[in-house]
Coordinates of C-alpha atoms in Angstrom, one line a residue:
Chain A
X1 CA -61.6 57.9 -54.0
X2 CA -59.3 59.6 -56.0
X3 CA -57.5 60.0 -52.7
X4 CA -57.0 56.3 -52.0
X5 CA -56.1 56.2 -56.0
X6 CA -53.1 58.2 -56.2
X7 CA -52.4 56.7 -52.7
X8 CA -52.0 53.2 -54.0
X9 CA -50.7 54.6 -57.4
X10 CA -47.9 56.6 -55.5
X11 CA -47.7 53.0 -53.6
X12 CA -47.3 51.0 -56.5
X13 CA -45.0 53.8 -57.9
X14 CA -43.2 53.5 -55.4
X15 CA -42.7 49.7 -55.5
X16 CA -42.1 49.9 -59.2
X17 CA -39.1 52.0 -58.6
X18 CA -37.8 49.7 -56.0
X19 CA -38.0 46.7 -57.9
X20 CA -36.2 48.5 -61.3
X21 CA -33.8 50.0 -59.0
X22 CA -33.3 46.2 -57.4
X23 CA -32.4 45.2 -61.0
X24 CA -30.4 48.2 -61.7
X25 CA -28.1 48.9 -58.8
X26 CA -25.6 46.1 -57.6
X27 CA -23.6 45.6 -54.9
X28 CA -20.1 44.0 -54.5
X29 CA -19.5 42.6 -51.4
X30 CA -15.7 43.3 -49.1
X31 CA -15.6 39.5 -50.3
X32 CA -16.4 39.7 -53.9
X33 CA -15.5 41.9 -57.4
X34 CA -18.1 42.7 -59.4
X35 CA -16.6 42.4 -62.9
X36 CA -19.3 44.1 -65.5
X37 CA -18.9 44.3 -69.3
X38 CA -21.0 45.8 -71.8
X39 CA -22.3 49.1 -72.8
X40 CA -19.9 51.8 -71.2
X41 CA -18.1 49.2 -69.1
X42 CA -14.9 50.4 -69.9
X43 CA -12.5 51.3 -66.8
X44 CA -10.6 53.9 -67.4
X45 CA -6.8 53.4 -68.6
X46 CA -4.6 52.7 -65.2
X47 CA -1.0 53.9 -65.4
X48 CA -0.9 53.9 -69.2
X49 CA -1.8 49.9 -69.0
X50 CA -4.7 49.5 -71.7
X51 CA -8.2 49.3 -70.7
X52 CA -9.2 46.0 -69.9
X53 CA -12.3 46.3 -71.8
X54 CA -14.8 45.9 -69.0
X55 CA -15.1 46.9 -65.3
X56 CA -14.3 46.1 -62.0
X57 CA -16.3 47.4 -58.8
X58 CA -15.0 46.2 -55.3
X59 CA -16.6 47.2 -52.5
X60 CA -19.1 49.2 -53.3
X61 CA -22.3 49.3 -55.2
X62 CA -23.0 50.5 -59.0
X63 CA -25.6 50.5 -61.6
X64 CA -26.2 47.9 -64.4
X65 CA -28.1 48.8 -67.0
X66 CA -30.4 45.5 -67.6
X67 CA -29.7 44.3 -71.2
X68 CA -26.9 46.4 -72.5
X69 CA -24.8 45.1 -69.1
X70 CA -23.7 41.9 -67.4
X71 CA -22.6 41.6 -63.9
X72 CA -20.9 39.0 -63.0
X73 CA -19.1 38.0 -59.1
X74 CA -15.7 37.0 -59.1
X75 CA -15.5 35.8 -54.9
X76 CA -12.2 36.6 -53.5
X77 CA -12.7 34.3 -50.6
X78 CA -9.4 32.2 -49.7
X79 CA -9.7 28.9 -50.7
X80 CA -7.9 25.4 -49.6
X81 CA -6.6 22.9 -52.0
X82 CA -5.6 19.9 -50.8
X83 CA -2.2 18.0 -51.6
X84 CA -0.7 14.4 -52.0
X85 CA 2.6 13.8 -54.0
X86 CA 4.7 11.3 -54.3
X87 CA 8.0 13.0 -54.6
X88 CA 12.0 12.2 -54.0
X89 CA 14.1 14.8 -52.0
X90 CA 17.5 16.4 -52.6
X91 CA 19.0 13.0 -51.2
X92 CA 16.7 11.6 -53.4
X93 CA 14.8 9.7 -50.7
X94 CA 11.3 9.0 -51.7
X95 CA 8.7 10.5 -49.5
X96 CA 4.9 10.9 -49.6
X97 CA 4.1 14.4 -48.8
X98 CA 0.7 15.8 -48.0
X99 CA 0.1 19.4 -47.7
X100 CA -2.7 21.9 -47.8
X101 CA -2.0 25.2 -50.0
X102 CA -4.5 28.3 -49.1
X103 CA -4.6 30.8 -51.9
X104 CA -6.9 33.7 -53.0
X105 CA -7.5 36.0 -56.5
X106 CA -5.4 39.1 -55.5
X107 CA -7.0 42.1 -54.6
X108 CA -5.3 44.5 -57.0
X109 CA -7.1 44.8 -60.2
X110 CA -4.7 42.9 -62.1
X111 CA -5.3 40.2 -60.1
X112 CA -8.4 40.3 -60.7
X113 CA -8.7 41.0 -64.4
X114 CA -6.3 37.9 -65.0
X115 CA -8.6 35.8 -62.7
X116 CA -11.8 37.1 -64.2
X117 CA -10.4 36.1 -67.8
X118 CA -9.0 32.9 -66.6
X119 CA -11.8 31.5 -64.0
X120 CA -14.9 33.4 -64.1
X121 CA -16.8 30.7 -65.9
X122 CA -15.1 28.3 -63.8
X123 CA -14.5 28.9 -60.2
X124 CA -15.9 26.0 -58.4
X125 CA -12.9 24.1 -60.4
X126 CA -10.6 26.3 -59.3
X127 CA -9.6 24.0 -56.9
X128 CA -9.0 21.5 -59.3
X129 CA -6.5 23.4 -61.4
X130 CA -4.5 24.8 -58.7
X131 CA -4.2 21.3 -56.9
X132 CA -2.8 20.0 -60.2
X133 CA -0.7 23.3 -60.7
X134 CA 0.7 22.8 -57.6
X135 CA 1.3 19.1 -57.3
X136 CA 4.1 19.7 -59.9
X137 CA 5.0 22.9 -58.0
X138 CA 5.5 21.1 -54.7
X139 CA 7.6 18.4 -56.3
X140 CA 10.1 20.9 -57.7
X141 CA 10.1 22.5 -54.0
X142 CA 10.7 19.2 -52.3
X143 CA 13.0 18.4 -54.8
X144 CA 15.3 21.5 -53.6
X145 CA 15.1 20.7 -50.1
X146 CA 16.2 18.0 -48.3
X147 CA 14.5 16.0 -45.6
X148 CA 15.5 18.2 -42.8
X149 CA 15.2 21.5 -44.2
X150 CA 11.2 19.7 -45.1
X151 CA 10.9 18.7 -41.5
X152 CA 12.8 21.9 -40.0
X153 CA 13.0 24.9 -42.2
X154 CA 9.9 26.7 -42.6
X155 CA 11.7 29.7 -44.3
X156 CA 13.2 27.5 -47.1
X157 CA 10.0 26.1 -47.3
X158 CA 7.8 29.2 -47.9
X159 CA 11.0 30.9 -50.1
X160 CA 11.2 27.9 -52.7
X161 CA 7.5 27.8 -52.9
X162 CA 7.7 31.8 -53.6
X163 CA 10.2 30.7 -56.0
X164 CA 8.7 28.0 -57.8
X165 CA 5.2 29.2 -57.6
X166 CA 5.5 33.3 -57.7
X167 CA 5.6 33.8 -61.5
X168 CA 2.7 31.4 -62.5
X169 CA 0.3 32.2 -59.7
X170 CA 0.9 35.7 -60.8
X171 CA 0.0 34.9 -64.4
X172 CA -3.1 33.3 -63.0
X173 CA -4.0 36.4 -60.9
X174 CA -3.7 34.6 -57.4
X175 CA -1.7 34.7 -54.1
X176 CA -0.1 31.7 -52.2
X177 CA -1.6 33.0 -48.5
X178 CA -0.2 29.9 -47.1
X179 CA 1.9 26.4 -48.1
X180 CA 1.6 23.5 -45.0
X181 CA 3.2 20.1 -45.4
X182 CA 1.0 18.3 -43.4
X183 CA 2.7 14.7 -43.1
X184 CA 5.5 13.0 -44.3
X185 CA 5.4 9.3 -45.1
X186 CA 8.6 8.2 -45.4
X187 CA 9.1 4.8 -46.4
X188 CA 12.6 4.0 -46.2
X189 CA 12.8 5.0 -42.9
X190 CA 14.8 7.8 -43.3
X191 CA 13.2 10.1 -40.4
X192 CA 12.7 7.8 -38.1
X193 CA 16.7 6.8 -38.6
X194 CA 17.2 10.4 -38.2
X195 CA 15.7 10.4 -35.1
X196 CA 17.7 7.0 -34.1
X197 CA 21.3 8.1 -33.2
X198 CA 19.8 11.0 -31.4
X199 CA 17.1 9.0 -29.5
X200 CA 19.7 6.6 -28.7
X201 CA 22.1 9.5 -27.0
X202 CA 19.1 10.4 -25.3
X203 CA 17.9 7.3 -24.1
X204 CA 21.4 6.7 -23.3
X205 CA 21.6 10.1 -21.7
X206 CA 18.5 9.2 -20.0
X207 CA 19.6 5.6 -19.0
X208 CA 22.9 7.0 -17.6
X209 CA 20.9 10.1 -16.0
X210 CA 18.4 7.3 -14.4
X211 CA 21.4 5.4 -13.5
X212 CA 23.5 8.1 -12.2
X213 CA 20.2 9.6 -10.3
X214 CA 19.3 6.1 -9.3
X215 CA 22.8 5.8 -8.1
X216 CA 22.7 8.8 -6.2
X217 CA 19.1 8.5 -5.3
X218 CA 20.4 5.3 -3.7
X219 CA 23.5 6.8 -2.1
X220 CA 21.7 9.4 -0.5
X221 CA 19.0 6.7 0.7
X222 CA 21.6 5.2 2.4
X223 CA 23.2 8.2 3.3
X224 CA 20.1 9.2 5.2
X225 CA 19.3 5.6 6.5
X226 CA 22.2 5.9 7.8
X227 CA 22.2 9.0 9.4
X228 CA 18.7 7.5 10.5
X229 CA 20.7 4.9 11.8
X230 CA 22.9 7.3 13.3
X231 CA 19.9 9.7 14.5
X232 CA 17.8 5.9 16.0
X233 CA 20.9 4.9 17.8
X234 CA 21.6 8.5 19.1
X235 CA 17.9 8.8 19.6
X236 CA 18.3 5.1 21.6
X237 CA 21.6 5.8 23.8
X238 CA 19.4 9.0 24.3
X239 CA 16.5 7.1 25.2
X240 CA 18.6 4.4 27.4
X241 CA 20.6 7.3 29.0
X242 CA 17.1 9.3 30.1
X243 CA 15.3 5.9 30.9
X244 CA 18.3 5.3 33.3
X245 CA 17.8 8.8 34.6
X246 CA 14.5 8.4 34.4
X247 CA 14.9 5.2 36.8
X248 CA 17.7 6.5 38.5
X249 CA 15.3 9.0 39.4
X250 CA 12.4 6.9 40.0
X251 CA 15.0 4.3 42.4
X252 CA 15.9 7.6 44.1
X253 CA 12.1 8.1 44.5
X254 CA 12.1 4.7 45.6
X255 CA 14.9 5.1 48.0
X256 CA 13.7 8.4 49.1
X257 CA 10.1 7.1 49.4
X258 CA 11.3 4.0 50.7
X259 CA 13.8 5.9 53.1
X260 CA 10.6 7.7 54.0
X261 CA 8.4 4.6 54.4
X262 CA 11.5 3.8 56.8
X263 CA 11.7 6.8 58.7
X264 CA 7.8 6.5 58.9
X265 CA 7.9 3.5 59.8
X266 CA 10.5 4.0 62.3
X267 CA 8.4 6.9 63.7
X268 CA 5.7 4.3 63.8
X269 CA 7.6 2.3 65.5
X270 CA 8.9 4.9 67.4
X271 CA 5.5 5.5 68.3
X272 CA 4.2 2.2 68.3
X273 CA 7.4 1.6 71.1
X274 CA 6.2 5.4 73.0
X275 CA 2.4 4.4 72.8
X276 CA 3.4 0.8 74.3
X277 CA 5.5 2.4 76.6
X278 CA 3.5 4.4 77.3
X279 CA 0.1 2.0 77.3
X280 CA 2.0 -0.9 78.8
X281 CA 5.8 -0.5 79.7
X282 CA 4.8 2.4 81.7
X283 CA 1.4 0.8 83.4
X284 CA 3.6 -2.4 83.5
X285 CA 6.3 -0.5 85.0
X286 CA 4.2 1.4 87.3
X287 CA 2.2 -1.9 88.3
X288 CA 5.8 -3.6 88.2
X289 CA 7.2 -0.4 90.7
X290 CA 3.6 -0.2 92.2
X291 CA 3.8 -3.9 92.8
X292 CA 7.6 -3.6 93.9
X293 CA 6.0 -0.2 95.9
X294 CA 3.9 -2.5 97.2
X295 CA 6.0 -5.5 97.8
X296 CA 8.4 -3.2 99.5
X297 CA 5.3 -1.6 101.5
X298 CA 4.4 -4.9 102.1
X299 CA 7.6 -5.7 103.3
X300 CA 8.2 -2.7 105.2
X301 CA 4.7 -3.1 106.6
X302 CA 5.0 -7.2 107.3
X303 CA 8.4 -5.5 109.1
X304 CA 6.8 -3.0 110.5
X305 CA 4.1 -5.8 111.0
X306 CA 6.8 -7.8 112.8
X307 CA 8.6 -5.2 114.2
X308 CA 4.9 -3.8 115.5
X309 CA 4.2 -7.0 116.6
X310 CA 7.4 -7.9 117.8
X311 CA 7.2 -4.5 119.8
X312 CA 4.3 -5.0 120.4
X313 CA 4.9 -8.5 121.8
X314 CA 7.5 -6.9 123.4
X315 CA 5.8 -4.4 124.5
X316 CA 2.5 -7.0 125.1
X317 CA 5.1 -9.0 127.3
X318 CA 6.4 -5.5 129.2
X319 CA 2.5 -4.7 129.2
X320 CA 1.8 -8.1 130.4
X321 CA 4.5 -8.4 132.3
X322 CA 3.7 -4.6 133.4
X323 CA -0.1 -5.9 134.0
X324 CA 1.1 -8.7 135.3
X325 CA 2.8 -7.0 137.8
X326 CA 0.2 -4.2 138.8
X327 CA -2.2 -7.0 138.0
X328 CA 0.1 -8.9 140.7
X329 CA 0.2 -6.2 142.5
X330 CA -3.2 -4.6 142.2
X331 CA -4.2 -8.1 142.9
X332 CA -2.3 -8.3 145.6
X333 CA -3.5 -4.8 147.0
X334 CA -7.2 -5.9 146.2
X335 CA -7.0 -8.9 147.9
X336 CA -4.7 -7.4 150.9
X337 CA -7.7 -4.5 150.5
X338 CA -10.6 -7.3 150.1
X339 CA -9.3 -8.8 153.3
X340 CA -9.4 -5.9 154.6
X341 CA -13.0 -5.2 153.5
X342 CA -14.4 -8.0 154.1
X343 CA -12.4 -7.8 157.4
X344 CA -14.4 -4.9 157.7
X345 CA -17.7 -5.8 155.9
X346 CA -17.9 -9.2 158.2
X347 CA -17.1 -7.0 160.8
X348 CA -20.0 -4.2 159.5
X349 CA -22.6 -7.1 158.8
X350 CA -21.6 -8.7 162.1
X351 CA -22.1 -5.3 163.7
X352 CA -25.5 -4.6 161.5
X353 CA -26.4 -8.3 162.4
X354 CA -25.9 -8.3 165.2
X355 CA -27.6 -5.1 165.9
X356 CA -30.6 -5.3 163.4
X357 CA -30.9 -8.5 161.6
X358 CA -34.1 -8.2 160.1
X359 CA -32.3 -4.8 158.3
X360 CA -29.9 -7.0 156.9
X361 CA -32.4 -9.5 155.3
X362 CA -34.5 -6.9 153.7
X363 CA -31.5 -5.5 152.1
X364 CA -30.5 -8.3 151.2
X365 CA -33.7 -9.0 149.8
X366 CA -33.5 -6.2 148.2
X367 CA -30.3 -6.5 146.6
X368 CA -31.6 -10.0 145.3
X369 CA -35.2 -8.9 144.2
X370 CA -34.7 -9.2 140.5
X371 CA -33.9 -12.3 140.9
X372 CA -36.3 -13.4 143.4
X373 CA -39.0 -12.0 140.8
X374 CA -37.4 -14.0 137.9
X375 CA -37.6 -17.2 139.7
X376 CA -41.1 -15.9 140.5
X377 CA -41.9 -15.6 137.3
X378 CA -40.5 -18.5 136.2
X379 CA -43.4 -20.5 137.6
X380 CA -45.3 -18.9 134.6
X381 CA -42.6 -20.4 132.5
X382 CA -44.1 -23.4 132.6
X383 CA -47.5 -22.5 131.7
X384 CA -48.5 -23.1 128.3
X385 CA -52.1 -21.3 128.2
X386 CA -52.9 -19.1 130.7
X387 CA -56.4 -16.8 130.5
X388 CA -55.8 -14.0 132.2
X389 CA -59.6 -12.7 133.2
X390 CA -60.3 -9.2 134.4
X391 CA -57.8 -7.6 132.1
X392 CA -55.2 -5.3 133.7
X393 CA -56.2 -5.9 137.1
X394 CA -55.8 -9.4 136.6
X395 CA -52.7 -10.2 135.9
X396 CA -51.8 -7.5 138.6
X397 CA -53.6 -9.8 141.3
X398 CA -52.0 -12.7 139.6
X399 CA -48.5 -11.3 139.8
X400 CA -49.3 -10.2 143.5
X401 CA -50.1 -13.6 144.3
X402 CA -47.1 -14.6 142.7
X403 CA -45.0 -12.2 144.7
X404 CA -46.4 -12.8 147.7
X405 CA -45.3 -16.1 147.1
X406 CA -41.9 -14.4 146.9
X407 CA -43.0 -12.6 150.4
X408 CA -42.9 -16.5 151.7
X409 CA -39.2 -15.9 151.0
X410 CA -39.0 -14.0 153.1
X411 CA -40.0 -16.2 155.7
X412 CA -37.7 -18.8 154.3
X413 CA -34.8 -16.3 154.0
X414 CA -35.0 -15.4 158.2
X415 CA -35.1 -19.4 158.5
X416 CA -32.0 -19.6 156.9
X417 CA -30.6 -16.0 158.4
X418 CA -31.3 -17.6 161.6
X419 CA -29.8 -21.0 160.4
X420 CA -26.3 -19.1 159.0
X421 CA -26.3 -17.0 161.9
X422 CA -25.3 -20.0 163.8
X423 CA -22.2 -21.1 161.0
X424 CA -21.6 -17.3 160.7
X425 CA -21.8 -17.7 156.9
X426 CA -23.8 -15.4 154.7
X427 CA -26.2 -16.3 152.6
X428 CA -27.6 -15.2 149.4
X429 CA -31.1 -16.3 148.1
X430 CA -30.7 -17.5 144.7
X431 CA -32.7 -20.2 143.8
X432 CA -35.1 -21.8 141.1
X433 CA -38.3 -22.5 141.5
X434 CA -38.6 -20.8 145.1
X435 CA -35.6 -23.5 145.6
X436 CA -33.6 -23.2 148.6
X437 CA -30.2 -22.9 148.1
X438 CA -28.0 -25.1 150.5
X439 CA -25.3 -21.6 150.4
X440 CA -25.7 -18.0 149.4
X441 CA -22.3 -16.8 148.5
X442 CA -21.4 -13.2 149.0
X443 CA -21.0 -10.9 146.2
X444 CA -17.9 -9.1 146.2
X445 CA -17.0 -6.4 143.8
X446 CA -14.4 -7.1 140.8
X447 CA -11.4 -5.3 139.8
X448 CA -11.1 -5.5 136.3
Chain B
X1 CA 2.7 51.7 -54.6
X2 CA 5.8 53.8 -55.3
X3 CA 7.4 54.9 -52.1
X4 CA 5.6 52.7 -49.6
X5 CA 7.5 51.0 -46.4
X6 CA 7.1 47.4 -46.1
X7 CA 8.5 44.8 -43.6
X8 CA 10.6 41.7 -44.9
X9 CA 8.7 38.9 -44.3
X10 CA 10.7 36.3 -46.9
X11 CA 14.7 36.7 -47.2
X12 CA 15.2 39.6 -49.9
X13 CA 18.4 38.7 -51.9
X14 CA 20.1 36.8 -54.7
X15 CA 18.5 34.1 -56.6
X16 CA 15.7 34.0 -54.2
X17 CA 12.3 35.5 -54.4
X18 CA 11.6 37.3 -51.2
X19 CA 8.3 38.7 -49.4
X20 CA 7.4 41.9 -48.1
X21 CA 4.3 42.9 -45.9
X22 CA 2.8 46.5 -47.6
X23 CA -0.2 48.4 -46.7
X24 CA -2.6 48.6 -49.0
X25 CA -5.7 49.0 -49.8
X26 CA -6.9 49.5 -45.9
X27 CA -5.2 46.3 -45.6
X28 CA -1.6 44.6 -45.3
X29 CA -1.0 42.2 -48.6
X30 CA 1.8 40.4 -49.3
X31 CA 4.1 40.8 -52.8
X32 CA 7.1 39.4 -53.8
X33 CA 10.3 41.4 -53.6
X34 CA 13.5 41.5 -55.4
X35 CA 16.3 44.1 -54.3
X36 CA 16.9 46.9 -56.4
X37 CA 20.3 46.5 -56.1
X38 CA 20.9 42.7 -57.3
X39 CA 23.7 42.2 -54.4
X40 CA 21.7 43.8 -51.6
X41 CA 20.7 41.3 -49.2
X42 CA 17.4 41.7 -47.1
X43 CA 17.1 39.9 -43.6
X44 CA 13.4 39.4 -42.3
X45 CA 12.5 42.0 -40.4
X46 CA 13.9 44.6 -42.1
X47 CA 12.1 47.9 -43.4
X48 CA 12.3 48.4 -47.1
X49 CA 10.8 50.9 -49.4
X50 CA 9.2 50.2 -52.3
X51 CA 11.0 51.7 -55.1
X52 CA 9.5 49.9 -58.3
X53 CA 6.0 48.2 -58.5
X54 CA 5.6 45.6 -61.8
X55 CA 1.6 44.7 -60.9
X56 CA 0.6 42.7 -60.4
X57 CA 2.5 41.6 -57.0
X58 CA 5.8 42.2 -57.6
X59 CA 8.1 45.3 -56.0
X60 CA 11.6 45.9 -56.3
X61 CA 12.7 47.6 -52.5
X62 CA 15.6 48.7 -51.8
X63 CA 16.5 49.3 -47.7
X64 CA 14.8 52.0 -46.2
X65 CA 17.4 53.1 -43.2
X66 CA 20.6 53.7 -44.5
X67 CA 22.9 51.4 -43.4

């Protein structure tokens, strides 16, 4: 318990002690002074100047003794204080000016002390005071200066307001930081008449720059038109002159290609003319020789022909006339030799008859016998069935009966030998139908 | 103060009331400048040294490379 006692009394000891030492010790800001009067607050003499009777701390803290001392913060911030005065220039031109001026209390401790005693109380009217203070301030400074030196020169500016203001703002333990004239209104005119001549030169400048440009613009337009011009038509005679290359060239393609076509078709023809020749001229030709070959053979051969025949006529009539003659002659010699064979045959057969006469008869007979059968025969001829019984043998018997009908020709035939015998004529049996024939010629052989 | 370098920020001369840039402080603050010499003339840019210090911002500088 006791424990936990002296804990929370060391605690609240502790806390104690912070909060007096929280209402004994302040601290100045970098952006304030602390400026503390009262018991002991005297600063100590600063190069033989008096004390000022109280104390200023800056930047650092210090302890205030509650009830016998006051603290009190002076801010140094930099403040603005805005301007408007209606003022006349050197030239005594009447211009509205607005301007801002930034100012601070100084950071020396004069500064200070002079705006402690002046604006402690007072500070958010500081403002106030300064924008009055310096309204006159920045008539007297526009009043030295003239309308260009406002608008231009910063330096003159800033100098005259060091001038005018210095001494005062001192006194009042501030610094000008800064002095801007924000806007001039200018109702006569003034600055923009200013501005006139000049603008003018310029926008003369700049009309006779546009023109000049223009102009040149434009002669260098046409300048390069007309080198286009110049580049088109070279570009065209170009063009024209390669086109009529170009169809030079392409007419000597034709030619050549033509010439070609030409030559081809000359070669065609050429070939067309062989192949004919050769299909037709030279068939034609060889029928045409052939047929002349021919002709001419025929000729020859109808001469030959002729001359053949006529030799042969001739030699048909020397033949003939040659046969004629042997023919004459062999005739002549057969017949001189038939006379003499039959000279000698009548003599033979008169010999033979008269020594065997039946010899004769049968030879005769059978000289004739084929056709002394035929006429045998022929009495079958006339048949127009016949039924031949006992096969084979048959017709044997009937053909023996048939010859021996022949045999009676026999008979006939010495009739007759006996009948010629007396007119010394020979006779041959050769009759039809067993017929006797009135005269029998006698075969005598043929020269041919 | 006393023997500081600055840079001219405001024309330093004549009848005008000129500026100089000094160190100070940890910082760089701005007082107003008169020559020492009343005929010197100051161009910005120059480097002066401060030669007289009347707090509460004003120096009196006088050139600080010999011309």
């Amino acid at each position: 318990m006791p424990v936990i006692a002296v804990a929370i009394g060391v605690v609240v000891a502790i806390i104690v002690l912070i909060v007096l030492f929280k209402m004994v010790w302040r601290v100045a800001e970098p952006n304030e002074a602390l400026i503390i009067s009262g018991l002991g607050a005297k600063s100590k003499p600063i190069d033989g100047v008096d004390s000022l009777g109280f104390k200023i701390i800056t930047g650092k803290g210090t302890s205030v003794l509650p009830g016998f001392q006051t603290a009190r913060r002076l801010r140094l911030d930099s403040r603005a204080a805005n301007l408007e005065v209606n003022c006349v220039t050197q030239q005594g031109i009447p211009v509205k000016v607005r301007g801002v001026v930034i100012y601070k209390v100084g950071d020396d401790f004069v500064s200070i002390a002079n705006a402690a005693r002046r604006f402690l109380e007072q500070q958010n009217s500081m403002d106030g005071a300064i924008h009055e203070l310096f309204t006159g301030h920045l008539r007297s400074i526009i009043g030295n200066l003239t309308v260009e030196d406002l608008i231009l020169n910063r330096e003159r500016l800033t100098s005259e307001t060091r001038g005018s203001a210095a001494d005062e703002m001192s006194k009042l333990g501030l610094v000008v930081d800064s002095l801007q004239i924000q806007e001039i209104d200018d109702e006569t005119g003034y600055i923009t008449n200013l501005g006139r001549p000049h603008a003018a030169r310029v926008a003369a400048a700049a009309r006779i720059a546009e023109a000049e440009r223009n102009q040149e613009a434009t002669e260098r337009e046409q300048e390069t038109e007309r080198q286009n011009a110049a580049v088109i038509r070279d570009t065209e005679m170009k063009k024209a002159e390669y086109e009529g290359q170009v169809q030079q060239a392409a007419q000597q393609a034709r030619q050549e290609v033509i010439l070609k076509e030409t030559r081809n078709a000359e070669l065609e023809a050429e070939r067309t003319e062989k192949r004919l020749e050769s299909e037709i001229r030279k068939p034609a030709d060889a029928r045409a020789y052939e047929q002349v070959k021919l002709a001419e053979a025929e000729r020859e051969e109808r001469i030959s022909y002729a001359q053949a025949a006529a030799t042969e006529v001739q030699l048909k009539a020397q033949r003939e006339s040659e046969a004629i003659r042997l023919i004459g002659e062999a005739e002549a010699d057969a017949t001189r030799r038939r006379g003499l064979a039959e000279a000698e045959a009548i003599k033979a057969r008169a010999e033979a008859l008269a020594e065997n006469t039946d010899a004769v008869i049968a030879q005769q007979l059978a000289e004739q016998w084929p056709q002394i059968v035929e006429a045998g025969a022929g009495v079958f001829g006339n048949v127009d069935n016949m039924v031949v019984l006992n096969g084979a043998q048959g017709v044997e018997d009937m053909l023996a009966k048939a010859l021996t009908l022949g045999g009676t020709g026999l008979g006939v035939a010495r009739q007759l030998l006996a009948g010629m015998n007396t007119q010394s004529a020979p006779a041959g049996a050769n009759g039809h139908n067993g017929a006797p024939a009135a005269t029998v010629p006698v075969e005598i052989p043929k020269e041919d | 103060m006393i023997g500081k370098e600055g840079r001219v920020t405001g024309r330093i001369g004549p009848g005008l009331v000129g500026e100089v840039m000094i160190a100070v402080r940890g910082g760089a603050e701005a007082f107003y400048a008169h020559p020492v010499d009343p005929r010197d003339e100051i161009g910005v840019g120059s480097i002066v040294v401060v030669v007289e210090y009347h707090p509460p911002r004003t120096v009196y500088v006088a050139p600080a490379l010999a011309r």
